[in-house]
Amino acid sequence: MRLPRPPELRLRIPQLPASLLWDHNAHYHRWLLRQLPAAPDQVLDAGCGAGQLTASLAQRARRVDAVDAAPAMIERARTLWPGAAAVRWIGGDLLDPDLPLAAGGYDAVTAVSSLHHLPLRPGLRRLASLVRPGGVLAVVGLYRLATPADFAFEAVRPPANAVAGAVLALRGRAGKPHETGMPVRDAADSLPDIRAAARDLTPGAQVRARLFWRYTLLWRRPASPAAPGPTPSLAKDATNR
């Protein structure tokens, strides 16, 4: 006799007052920008949303392709960043092979809270395929809580979230001004799932759990695919926030 599957364990995260809410994705933009190579020629922002990170990338790169599957987000980004002349805004599904993207042609590919909107392995494979030899893939993503370590980490997250919200509110920087109307989806893949996919598809990638309900994945494509040898060392990142 087959026993019923136990219900998935979910934690109720205390909600902050509206005045203390803040943008967890934007918190990791600085980490993403630190991973860019010097003077990148072409960068892809996969799942650009309202374009906040894209606008910062455009200040570093000669050209930025910004993709989002939600037409409303592309239109909002165009409205918010009319002076981003270096940006090509592209609406469409990242997995669509007809999307006008340069396969193996980007010095850096970034993805913020967008990979979990795709099937994990096809999505990660697609992102990796767009990175040029020697280029970097930098992902900030969401994951499903599944392990004892995940749930232990939850003991410190809500208090840290409240403290960060209070500090940002005092500085006049709380709120989520660019996230209105952004499509939301729960993460289906656990951190072990993501690490296993990274081992198979992006060997040598660093995958780390972060404080504010995110993980980061950092991978550098080998400079010469035909040449044997270890993957080049990744940019140092001592923080775990």
XYZ file of C-alpha atoms in Angstrom:
241
model
C 0.000 0.000 0.000
C 1.460 3.371 -1.018
C 1.453 5.974 1.738
C 0.328 9.488 0.854
C 3.131 11.962 0.212
C 3.569 14.327 3.181
C 2.630 17.931 2.465
C 5.452 20.273 1.480
C 6.781 22.194 4.458
C 6.413 25.942 4.084
C 7.420 28.641 6.503
C 5.328 31.723 7.075
C 7.656 34.699 6.659
C 6.587 37.683 8.774
C 5.585 40.566 6.522
C 7.140 43.944 7.149
C 5.054 47.130 7.245
C 4.837 48.798 3.847
C 7.222 51.540 5.002
C 9.985 48.968 5.616
C 9.658 46.895 2.442
C 12.697 46.932 0.183
C 14.026 45.371 -3.026
C 15.949 42.146 -2.382
C 16.856 41.779 -6.058
C 18.363 45.269 -6.251
C 20.448 44.456 -3.163
C 22.457 42.009 -5.277
C 22.959 44.278 -8.286
C 26.288 45.480 -6.896
C 27.476 41.876 -6.627
C 26.485 41.269 -10.252
C 28.247 44.396 -11.480
C 31.452 43.333 -9.697
C 31.520 40.139 -11.778
C 31.641 41.958 -15.121
C 34.902 41.775 -17.069
C 36.730 45.041 -17.619
C 35.228 47.112 -20.461
C 32.747 44.466 -21.707
C 31.685 44.852 -25.325
C 28.343 43.037 -25.239
C 26.239 41.992 -22.238
C 22.905 40.170 -21.949
C 20.423 40.821 -19.134
C 18.163 37.752 -19.169
C 14.820 38.529 -17.555
C 15.406 42.273 -17.354
C 12.097 43.175 -15.710
C 11.727 46.945 -15.478
C 15.366 47.427 -16.466
C 17.022 48.729 -13.301
C 20.031 46.419 -13.636
C 20.037 46.849 -17.417
C 20.506 50.600 -17.033
C 23.540 50.003 -14.795
C 24.977 47.477 -17.249
C 24.606 50.026 -20.056
C 26.985 52.320 -18.179
C 29.677 49.621 -18.332
C 29.184 47.918 -21.707
C 29.149 49.149 -25.285
C 25.922 47.259 -25.941
C 23.330 45.512 -23.782
C 20.605 43.146 -24.937
C 17.755 43.050 -22.399
C 15.211 40.228 -22.682
C 11.954 39.680 -20.848
C 9.017 37.391 -21.594
C 6.485 39.895 -20.223
C 5.603 42.577 -22.806
C 4.439 44.909 -20.013
C 7.893 44.790 -18.428
C 9.629 45.624 -21.700
C 7.336 48.614 -22.219
C 7.846 49.751 -18.633
C 11.620 49.473 -19.019
C 11.569 51.531 -22.205
C 9.564 54.209 -20.384
C 11.756 54.245 -17.285
C 15.088 54.330 -19.135
C 14.538 56.360 -22.342
C 18.165 57.496 -22.371
C 19.624 53.973 -22.438
C 20.716 54.206 -26.071
C 23.094 51.261 -25.736
C 20.222 48.914 -24.853
C 18.250 46.739 -27.240
C 14.993 45.789 -25.515
C 13.762 42.359 -26.657
C 10.423 40.795 -25.743
C 10.200 37.021 -25.883
C 10.866 33.652 -24.306
C 14.550 33.117 -23.592
C 14.237 29.497 -24.745
C 12.919 30.548 -28.163
C 15.712 29.656 -30.641
C 14.506 32.426 -32.966
C 15.121 35.146 -30.410
C 17.773 37.497 -31.889
C 20.552 36.707 -29.411
C 24.240 36.199 -30.140
C 25.005 32.541 -29.327
C 28.373 32.390 -27.599
C 28.782 36.123 -28.115
C 28.284 37.840 -24.751
C 31.097 38.926 -22.452
C 28.651 38.598 -19.564
C 25.175 37.178 -19.078
C 23.202 38.232 -15.991
C 19.937 36.815 -14.692
C 18.130 38.172 -11.625
C 15.192 36.159 -10.268
C 14.433 34.896 -13.760
C 15.943 31.408 -14.034
C 13.225 29.911 -11.805
C 10.639 31.039 -14.387
C 12.185 28.488 -16.785
C 12.754 24.722 -16.582
C 16.036 24.602 -14.641
C 18.320 22.589 -16.908
C 17.108 23.933 -20.275
C 17.239 27.454 -18.846
C 20.743 27.114 -17.407
C 21.979 25.414 -20.580
C 20.587 28.281 -22.655
C 22.196 30.944 -20.474
C 25.562 29.176 -20.568
C 25.412 28.792 -24.355
C 25.192 32.559 -24.772
C 28.453 33.259 -22.925
C 31.538 33.735 -25.081
C 34.765 31.841 -24.253
C 36.304 33.614 -21.279
C 33.004 35.349 -20.483
C 31.016 35.123 -17.285
C 27.530 33.970 -16.282
C 26.225 35.577 -13.073
C 22.850 34.485 -11.692
C 20.897 35.708 -8.669
C 18.022 33.311 -8.177
C 15.322 31.940 -5.914
C 15.253 28.381 -4.622
C 12.818 26.116 -2.800
C 13.596 25.401 0.847
C 14.221 21.676 1.180
C 17.129 20.831 3.503
C 17.677 21.207 7.271
C 20.317 23.848 6.519
C 17.749 25.832 4.525
C 15.293 25.918 7.393
C 18.019 26.696 9.945
C 19.002 29.687 7.808
C 15.403 30.928 8.078
C 15.980 31.699 11.763
C 18.191 34.687 10.874
C 16.583 35.906 7.670
C 13.412 37.655 8.971
C 15.266 39.652 11.675
C 17.976 40.648 9.179
C 15.301 41.618 6.680
C 13.593 43.872 9.233
C 16.866 45.540 10.234
C 17.810 46.165 6.615
C 14.355 47.591 5.894
C 14.597 49.952 8.878
C 18.055 51.174 7.869
C 16.959 51.771 4.278
C 13.809 53.558 5.448
C 15.906 55.911 7.594
C 17.988 56.672 4.499
C 14.897 57.206 2.372
C 15.724 54.190 0.194
C 13.040 51.663 1.195
C 10.332 50.505 -1.197
C 10.155 48.545 -4.450
C 9.605 51.242 -7.081
C 10.438 49.115 -10.134
C 8.604 45.869 -9.310
C 4.980 46.915 -9.863
C 3.256 44.406 -12.138
C 6.266 42.109 -12.398
C 5.267 38.427 -12.897
C 5.866 36.360 -9.754
C 6.439 32.610 -9.505
C 7.488 30.372 -6.620
C 10.744 28.516 -7.052
C 10.312 24.798 -7.821
C 13.963 23.717 -7.562
C 15.939 23.221 -4.363
C 19.516 24.334 -3.855
C 20.755 20.722 -4.259
C 18.859 20.576 -7.583
C 20.538 23.785 -8.718
C 23.995 22.634 -7.631
C 23.548 19.339 -9.490
C 22.498 21.155 -12.663
C 25.451 23.526 -12.322
C 27.899 20.621 -11.949
C 26.583 19.052 -15.142
C 26.096 22.155 -17.290
C 28.508 24.757 -15.909
C 31.415 22.796 -14.391
C 33.347 24.828 -11.843
C 30.481 27.201 -11.100
C 30.199 28.627 -7.589
C 26.698 28.275 -6.127
C 26.080 29.933 -2.752
C 23.041 30.474 -0.543
C 22.584 34.157 0.295
C 20.968 35.852 3.236
C 17.916 37.479 1.660
C 16.121 34.442 0.120
C 18.429 34.235 -2.885
C 21.325 32.159 -4.181
C 24.119 33.216 -6.513
C 25.688 31.219 -9.317
C 28.946 32.395 -10.864
C 30.583 30.624 -13.819
C 33.301 31.559 -16.234
C 33.307 29.793 -19.568
C 36.757 28.353 -20.388
C 38.687 30.759 -22.600
C 39.474 28.074 -25.162
C 36.921 25.250 -25.349
C 39.307 23.097 -27.387
C 42.125 23.332 -24.854
C 42.065 20.877 -21.925
C 42.645 22.146 -18.422
C 40.805 23.505 -15.402
C 38.185 26.201 -15.595
C 39.781 29.637 -15.041
C 39.466 30.925 -11.493
C 36.375 32.948 -10.678
C 36.242 36.447 -9.251
C 36.744 36.454 -5.508
C 33.604 37.007 -3.482
C 34.113 36.906 0.238
C 30.670 38.093 1.285
C 27.696 35.837 1.869
C 24.895 38.388 2.073
